[in-house]
XYZ file of C-alpha atoms in Angstrom:
116
model
C -4.455 -54.921 0.468
C -1.876 -54.844 3.222
C 0.958 -54.483 0.453
C -1.572 -51.581 -0.816
C -1.344 -50.017 2.863
C 2.491 -49.569 3.151
C 2.947 -48.606 -0.728
C 0.472 -46.228 -1.024
C -1.117 -44.927 2.336
C 1.645 -45.298 4.673
C 3.574 -42.293 2.883
C 0.276 -40.588 3.487
C -0.208 -41.022 7.055
C 3.967 -40.551 7.876
C 3.773 -37.097 5.889
C 0.856 -35.931 8.457
C 2.379 -37.308 11.068
C 5.571 -35.224 10.341
C 3.040 -32.010 9.407
C 1.424 -32.283 13.358
C 4.925 -32.708 14.649
C 6.324 -29.430 13.155
C 3.037 -27.674 13.931
C 3.625 -28.889 17.722
C 6.687 -26.970 18.059
C 6.167 -23.989 20.119
C 7.157 -20.471 18.339
C 6.863 -16.937 18.246
C 5.189 -15.415 15.222
C 6.870 -14.571 12.259
C 8.730 -10.944 11.803
C 5.780 -9.006 9.150
C 8.471 -9.070 6.590
C 8.709 -12.606 6.076
C 4.673 -13.349 5.234
C 5.481 -13.810 1.730
C 7.509 -16.717 2.704
C 5.482 -17.944 5.314
C 2.914 -18.446 2.438
C 5.280 -20.046 0.163
C 6.336 -22.405 3.118
C 2.695 -23.605 3.617
C 2.241 -24.127 -0.298
C 5.703 -26.051 -0.079
C 4.859 -28.256 3.130
C 1.373 -29.295 1.426
C 2.260 -29.991 -2.212
C 4.019 -33.318 -1.115
C 0.718 -34.189 0.859
C -1.390 -33.618 -2.307
C 0.684 -35.439 -4.364
C 0.728 -38.393 -1.590
C -3.004 -38.690 -1.450
C -3.681 -38.110 -5.090
C -1.315 -41.460 -5.642
C -2.971 -43.031 -2.596
C -6.325 -42.704 -3.873
C -5.327 -43.454 -7.513
C -3.840 -47.065 -6.855
C -6.672 -48.146 -4.136
C -9.724 -46.879 -6.055
C -9.397 -47.788 -9.672
C -13.224 -47.151 -9.879
C -12.143 -43.321 -9.552
C -11.945 -41.233 -12.375
C -8.632 -38.626 -12.603
C -11.302 -35.687 -11.615
C -12.608 -37.916 -8.758
C -9.049 -38.484 -7.135
C -8.325 -34.829 -7.844
C -11.114 -33.515 -5.866
C -11.054 -36.024 -3.220
C -7.118 -35.587 -2.718
C -7.709 -31.912 -2.414
C -10.692 -32.633 -0.217
C -8.822 -34.609 2.287
C -5.838 -32.472 2.462
C -7.595 -29.196 3.303
C -9.564 -30.761 5.954
C -6.400 -31.996 7.301
C -4.813 -28.406 6.967
C -7.858 -27.194 8.588
C -7.635 -29.517 11.463
C -4.048 -28.722 11.590
C -4.796 -24.786 11.739
C -7.168 -25.471 14.769
C -4.722 -27.425 16.163
C -2.390 -24.746 16.259
C -4.781 -22.808 18.867
C -3.320 -25.163 21.184
C 0.223 -24.466 20.941
C 2.205 -21.405 22.266
C 3.381 -19.101 20.297
C 1.076 -20.582 17.383
C -1.962 -19.154 15.352
C -4.458 -20.171 13.187
C -5.149 -18.214 10.133
C -7.252 -18.541 7.547
C -4.572 -17.162 4.251
C -2.318 -20.093 5.652
C -5.132 -22.686 4.970
C -5.731 -21.117 1.545
C -1.920 -21.737 0.772
C -2.083 -25.185 2.233
C -4.724 -25.854 -0.184
C -3.010 -24.466 -3.237
C -0.123 -26.576 -2.060
C -2.248 -29.693 -2.238
C -3.808 -28.768 -5.629
C -0.590 -27.916 -7.037
C 0.652 -31.402 -5.488
C -2.059 -33.261 -7.088
C -1.888 -31.757 -10.128
C 1.913 -32.778 -10.506
C 0.553 -36.356 -9.763
C -1.739 -36.926 -12.569
């Protein structure tokens, strides 16, 4: 069991810590001409998270169908992304955005799909 944790869940945990750490850095809003780039960055940030989450669930929950693994992965990563957006409300120069959350979810879904 511990071997499964280190192989599959530890990367998920470490990636979540990385996202939290990056989100904790105070900073100004991006210039308006970088809006599309900001959304692309959110997709790219959460794509590996979706991949890692799918991989962890797939290899530790043998009774789950691929569909259930995909949905579970997406929901867990989106819930984390929502908590990250709320966390940013308390960081100077950062803000929460539903569009950022949507892009996070898209990235998570793409990552989980790649893992299939």
